[in-house]
Amino acid sequence: MIFCVSSLFAQKPLIDSTAYKAWPSLGWSKISKNGQYVFYTIEGVPVGSKTLIVQSTDGKWKKEFNEGLKDGSLRTLSDKYFFFINKNDSLGMLILGTSRIKYIPKISSCRLFETGDRDYIGYPSKSNSKTLLIRDLSSNKERSFTDVNSWNFNEDVLILYKSAQGNDQKQTINIADIITGKVSKIWEGYKPENLILDVKHRQLAFKAGDSIWHYKFDSANAVCISDRNSSGITAGLTLGYLESFSRDGKFILTSLNGKKEAIKPKNGVVEIWSYTDVQLQTEQEKATIDQRYVAVIDVDNHRLIRLQQQAGEDFQFSKSEDDITKVALVMNPLVVDRQNIWNTAIEYSWDLVTLKNGNRKRLNFLDGMESAILSPSAKYILYFDKQKQVYFSYEIATERLQNLTKGLNVSWTDINRDDMPDASSFGRGGLPPAWLKDDESVLVYDRYDIWKLDPSNKETPINLTNGYGKRNQIIFDYAFASDEVKIIAKNEKLYLTAFNKENKKNGFFLKQLDKAGDPELLHMAPYLYKTNSGYVPGGSDFSPIKATKSEMYVVRRMSSTDAPNYFSTKDFKNFTRLSDLQPQKKYNWYTTELHTWKSLDGRKLQGILYKPENFDPNKKYPVIFHYYERKSDGLNVFITPELLCNGCQINIPTYVSHGYLVFTPDIYYKIGDPMQGTYDAIISAASYLSTLPFVNDKKMGLQGCSYGGLQTNYLITHSDKFAAAVSSSGLSNMISAYGDIYPDEGSSMEVYFEPVGQARMGKSLWAIPESYIKSSPIFNIHMVKTPVLIMHTRKDGSAASYKDAQQFFTGLRRMGKKTWMLAYSEGDHGILGKEADDFSIRMLQFFDHYLKDKPAPLWMVDGVSAENRSWKAGLELDTKGRTPGPGLLIPSEQAKVDSLMTRKPITITLK
């Protein structure tokens, strides 16, 4: 029986470029307000096409559209209909739950809007494009509005733009009542644009030329509240885009704009670089003059107030729906990011700006702080002091500073960045903290759990999740994504995503804010929903979608053997499958196993072993080690087959399908000695895998990109365990790189190394020169025994310059090592299209030769001359049994290199 199953798996095709082109993917989703229906798309079913699916969230009804829909046109849901435009320019209205479709012919555009319990659609008349028809979908009654050039509808307000009578250039703005049909003209003039509505306070505003007009509902006409002559508009600046009304309706948020001109350095004359330049000459050349300054207009007294004194200041406005927008918190711009650790000209500073008069107050206690948050009602400023590892609040009215977490034995270090200095959990996942109404409390994160802090410091901090996260190695986060500050009620129930760092299970918990104790477990399973890990591939996480009028949600779920699919749920306990996309079942897919072992330094490490679906425990498999930071959190990620991952990394499904094992170990780094962590992790992982009976320990390979490329370069200069290595877009010389310039920005690469850059050196080159030497692979090229393939791009604008790759390659060549370099001209830090296709083919050929003993391709045996370059050059496999031979060294030079290899790698004992 086992033989039959294995034989069946073996018949499945391997994943290759044919599979890439035919691979379907799940598109975006939308749920109706009542939560009863959802629609989503599937790209590539059939191959090269798109299928749109509308279905009920209980899974009992479904309608598919395989063709006939107009690309880029309306597709949306109400609680009763699904609307779409077909290729014949007909508006289709599918009655949800049925197969009945109503059509209105000759409609090329349409908009759905809702007011109260009624749904309306608006569209131009098929007989006259300037006649707007508004249909009430409940009564099916239709009302027409004539001579309409364009229109907009927002929250019960229908705005009509019309041509003024007898004048093709002049326009009027009109307010229309869709119930009675009454139209009231509120303004007449030229080129109205940028209309914003504030339905709560019954007002609107818009621009016309250099003027801003304001209209209060039920008044006679719009009035001009600002123009080019308004005080506060200095020479060379003009009124910019209207953003929105403030929450209290008292102000309009806008900007003052000047010309954006690129600096044009005078070339051909001397460049004078000075030690007192705040910006390097190269940074000044790349810089632009962006004269955009945040401003507000006081609606009542028509006064324009310029809030921003310097372009680039980071503004936070109070967000409360119930309180008046009083102030803004401003972080002054940094000229050069992160150089503030040593550059006195670039220290973080903060101001508090009063909107009513534009007065600014310097907040000296925030000097040097990287982040601070203004509370929604503008009562407090919350910030985290990384040096003291303490949360503080500042009460604006009393100017009182409070230590909110003094004496708490809590680590606030982000668990996903705990080998990076100063990595706190403040705003984990990039989302702002949540606040209770009226700024009563704020919710913040520690490594695992969520805390409720009282900004007035009257109440003791409460571990909202009761330490459950720390006890069970579970990281809690808010389930729903939002860039807006979330304001929650005292008795609100919070749905939390939960990710177990030990077994990688993912799921949901419920926490009632007004109830003490542990959060309620709803669902945890070996799937991936949303982790906020930071170590899963981009696009893997999916925030649940909630219906606005009901407790119905849509989630996306995946595992390593289950493609991403949509499910509906009412309680995050029980899930109804909506889609069932399973393309991997046609191919020899992969499985994942979580392995644990000890690093050379004694730390417990985790890693993922990827095996083919037709795995045979009696075989000996070659294994490729692939690494980048920590990858074990991706145990349940479904990896889509493609040419390359992230433009430079092996595609694991492809390699596993072709008979490789792939192992992705976690790596922890020590600041100042990062490559030792790499060595300890990878070498210990290789030793551990060598004990497994199905692993061929003579056929182990390495592949890493970017920081992983640097690690690959380091490993082959310090170990001969590996039979082949591929280094993509990586560094080899930290010393020269430290003094290099980012070509795209013109800024110094020092920030990549210190204080918290990915290179994790922590200090300057001159403070720890021995560490820079030890971590630079180029100093130990003479020790390399592993054949290595280098991939780099000529236009790389990141921390790994092409010049660095050339130095590493020429050094290997000089020492007679087996090495090849693929240099691509179009990509940046990764490659796409033909370049990706070429690299993926050559990389697989390289590994196949050294790890599977397949014939070498001609480009590896004979090389390819400059005049014979082509995309297919040398891809043919050698038929004469030849293999890549020795390098160019004459015997005497080879002897010198051999003598160098008898000594240990150049290392320096670090203090």
PDB file of C-alpha atoms in Angstrom, residues 420-513:
ATOM      1  CA  MET A 420      18.479  44.509  17.808  1.00  0.00           C
ATOM      2  CA  PRO A 421      19.343  47.279  20.274  1.00  0.00           C
ATOM      3  CA  ASP A 422      16.531  49.571  21.446  1.00  0.00           C
ATOM      4  CA  ALA A 423      13.797  47.442  19.864  1.00  0.00           C
ATOM      5  CA  SER A 424      10.641  48.104  21.897  1.00  0.00           C
ATOM      6  CA  SER A 425       7.126  46.780  21.392  1.00  0.00           C
ATOM      7  CA  PHE A 426       5.713  50.325  21.182  1.00  0.00           C
ATOM      8  CA  GLY A 427       3.194  50.209  18.331  1.00  0.00           C
ATOM      9  CA  ARG A 428       3.850  46.539  17.504  1.00  0.00           C
ATOM     10  CA  GLY A 429       3.003  45.727  13.899  1.00  0.00           C
ATOM     11  CA  GLY A 430       3.157  49.392  12.931  1.00  0.00           C
ATOM     12  CA  LEU A 431      -0.302  50.067  14.364  1.00  0.00           C
ATOM     13  CA  PRO A 432      -1.056  52.864  16.842  1.00  0.00           C
ATOM     14  CA  PRO A 433      -2.083  51.880  20.388  1.00  0.00           C
ATOM     15  CA  ALA A 434      -5.774  51.722  21.246  1.00  0.00           C
ATOM     16  CA  TRP A 435      -7.317  54.167  23.721  1.00  0.00           C
ATOM     17  CA  LEU A 436     -10.370  53.965  25.923  1.00  0.00           C
ATOM     18  CA  LYS A 437     -12.930  56.704  25.454  1.00  0.00           C
ATOM     19  CA  ASP A 438     -12.033  60.141  26.820  1.00  0.00           C
ATOM     20  CA  ASP A 439      -8.360  59.102  27.137  1.00  0.00           C
ATOM     21  CA  GLU A 440      -9.181  57.082  30.238  1.00  0.00           C
ATOM     22  CA  SER A 441      -6.631  54.339  29.435  1.00  0.00           C
ATOM     23  CA  VAL A 442      -4.248  53.241  26.708  1.00  0.00           C
ATOM     24  CA  LEU A 443      -3.350  49.703  25.642  1.00  0.00           C
ATOM     25  CA  VAL A 444       0.319  48.877  24.974  1.00  0.00           C
ATOM     26  CA  TYR A 445       2.353  45.711  24.338  1.00  0.00           C
ATOM     27  CA  ASP A 446       5.125  43.885  26.109  1.00  0.00           C
ATOM     28  CA  ARG A 447       6.878  40.913  24.491  1.00  0.00           C
ATOM     29  CA  TYR A 448       3.761  38.740  24.619  1.00  0.00           C
ATOM     30  CA  ASP A 449       0.898  40.424  26.446  1.00  0.00           C
ATOM     31  CA  ILE A 450      -1.225  43.578  26.338  1.00  0.00           C
ATOM     32  CA  TRP A 451      -1.256  46.111  29.187  1.00  0.00           C
ATOM     33  CA  LYS A 452      -3.785  48.769  30.147  1.00  0.00           C
ATOM     34  CA  LEU A 453      -2.116  51.935  31.446  1.00  0.00           C
ATOM     35  CA  ASP A 454      -3.798  54.897  33.110  1.00  0.00           C
ATOM     36  CA  PRO A 455      -2.211  58.052  31.610  1.00  0.00           C
ATOM     37  CA  SER A 456      -3.169  60.011  34.749  1.00  0.00           C
ATOM     38  CA  ASN A 457      -1.198  57.441  36.767  1.00  0.00           C
ATOM     39  CA  LYS A 458      -3.969  57.109  39.346  1.00  0.00           C
ATOM     40  CA  GLU A 459      -4.693  53.437  38.589  1.00  0.00           C
ATOM     41  CA  THR A 460      -2.145  50.617  38.754  1.00  0.00           C
ATOM     42  CA  PRO A 461      -1.164  49.140  35.354  1.00  0.00           C
ATOM     43  CA  ILE A 462      -3.184  46.045  34.491  1.00  0.00           C
ATOM     44  CA  ASN A 463      -1.918  43.118  32.436  1.00  0.00           C
ATOM     45  CA  LEU A 464      -5.022  42.873  30.292  1.00  0.00           C
ATOM     46  CA  THR A 465      -4.196  39.381  29.059  1.00  0.00           C
ATOM     47  CA  ASN A 466      -3.224  38.322  32.598  1.00  0.00           C
ATOM     48  CA  GLY A 467       0.246  37.086  31.636  1.00  0.00           C
ATOM     49  CA  TYR A 468      -1.320  34.306  29.569  1.00  0.00           C
ATOM     50  CA  GLY A 469       0.884  35.186  26.606  1.00  0.00           C
ATOM     51  CA  LYS A 470       4.165  34.931  28.514  1.00  0.00           C
ATOM     52  CA  ARG A 471       3.115  31.721  30.281  1.00  0.00           C
ATOM     53  CA  ASN A 472       2.217  30.044  27.018  1.00  0.00           C
ATOM     54  CA  GLN A 473       4.716  31.694  24.628  1.00  0.00           C
ATOM     55  CA  ILE A 474       1.845  33.350  22.749  1.00  0.00           C
ATOM     56  CA  ILE A 475       2.068  36.810  21.198  1.00  0.00           C
ATOM     57  CA  PHE A 476      -1.210  38.756  21.302  1.00  0.00           C
ATOM     58  CA  ASP A 477      -2.200  41.459  18.824  1.00  0.00           C
ATOM     59  CA  TYR A 478      -5.376  43.230  17.764  1.00  0.00           C
ATOM     60  CA  ALA A 479      -7.167  41.159  15.154  1.00  0.00           C
ATOM     61  CA  PHE A 480      -8.152  44.026  12.870  1.00  0.00           C
ATOM     62  CA  ALA A 481      -5.809  46.312  10.952  1.00  0.00           C
ATOM     63  CA  SER A 482      -6.325  50.050  11.074  1.00  0.00           C
ATOM     64  CA  ASP A 483      -4.110  53.043  10.502  1.00  0.00           C
ATOM     65  CA  GLU A 484      -6.515  55.134  12.562  1.00  0.00           C
ATOM     66  CA  VAL A 485      -6.284  55.451  16.320  1.00  0.00           C
ATOM     67  CA  LYS A 486      -8.795  52.989  17.782  1.00  0.00           C
ATOM     68  CA  ILE A 487     -11.121  54.267  20.504  1.00  0.00           C
ATOM     69  CA  ILE A 488     -12.814  51.518  22.497  1.00  0.00           C
ATOM     70  CA  ALA A 489     -15.511  51.377  25.157  1.00  0.00           C
ATOM     71  CA  LYS A 490     -14.989  50.146  28.717  1.00  0.00           C
ATOM     72  CA  ASN A 491     -17.110  47.039  28.191  1.00  0.00           C
ATOM     73  CA  GLU A 492     -15.963  46.325  24.657  1.00  0.00           C
ATOM     74  CA  LYS A 493     -14.873  42.837  23.669  1.00  0.00           C
ATOM     75  CA  LEU A 494     -11.578  42.655  21.852  1.00  0.00           C
ATOM     76  CA  TYR A 495     -10.800  39.952  19.338  1.00  0.00           C
ATOM     77  CA  LEU A 496      -7.094  39.187  19.465  1.00  0.00           C
ATOM     78  CA  THR A 497      -4.871  37.277  17.088  1.00  0.00           C
ATOM     79  CA  ALA A 498      -2.559  34.844  18.844  1.00  0.00           C
ATOM     80  CA  PHE A 499       0.694  33.340  17.594  1.00  0.00           C
ATOM     81  CA  ASN A 500       2.529  30.633  19.507  1.00  0.00           C
ATOM     82  CA  LYS A 501       6.294  31.136  19.150  1.00  0.00           C
ATOM     83  CA  GLU A 502       7.052  27.540  20.151  1.00  0.00           C
ATOM     84  CA  ASN A 503       4.768  25.442  17.936  1.00  0.00           C
ATOM     85  CA  LYS A 504       3.800  28.207  15.433  1.00  0.00           C
ATOM     86  CA  LYS A 505       0.063  27.652  15.852  1.00  0.00           C
ATOM     87  CA  ASN A 506      -2.056  30.692  15.044  1.00  0.00           C
ATOM     88  CA  GLY A 507      -5.602  31.660  15.954  1.00  0.00           C
ATOM     89  CA  PHE A 508      -7.885  33.923  17.953  1.00  0.00           C
ATOM     90  CA  PHE A 509      -8.743  34.826  21.553  1.00  0.00           C
ATOM     91  CA  LEU A 510     -11.451  37.034  23.032  1.00  0.00           C
ATOM     92  CA  LYS A 511     -10.893  39.499  25.851  1.00  0.00           C
ATOM     93  CA  GLN A 512     -13.702  41.366  27.584  1.00  0.00           C
ATOM     94  CA  LEU A 513     -12.210  44.650  28.810  1.00  0.00           C
TER      95      LEU A 513
END
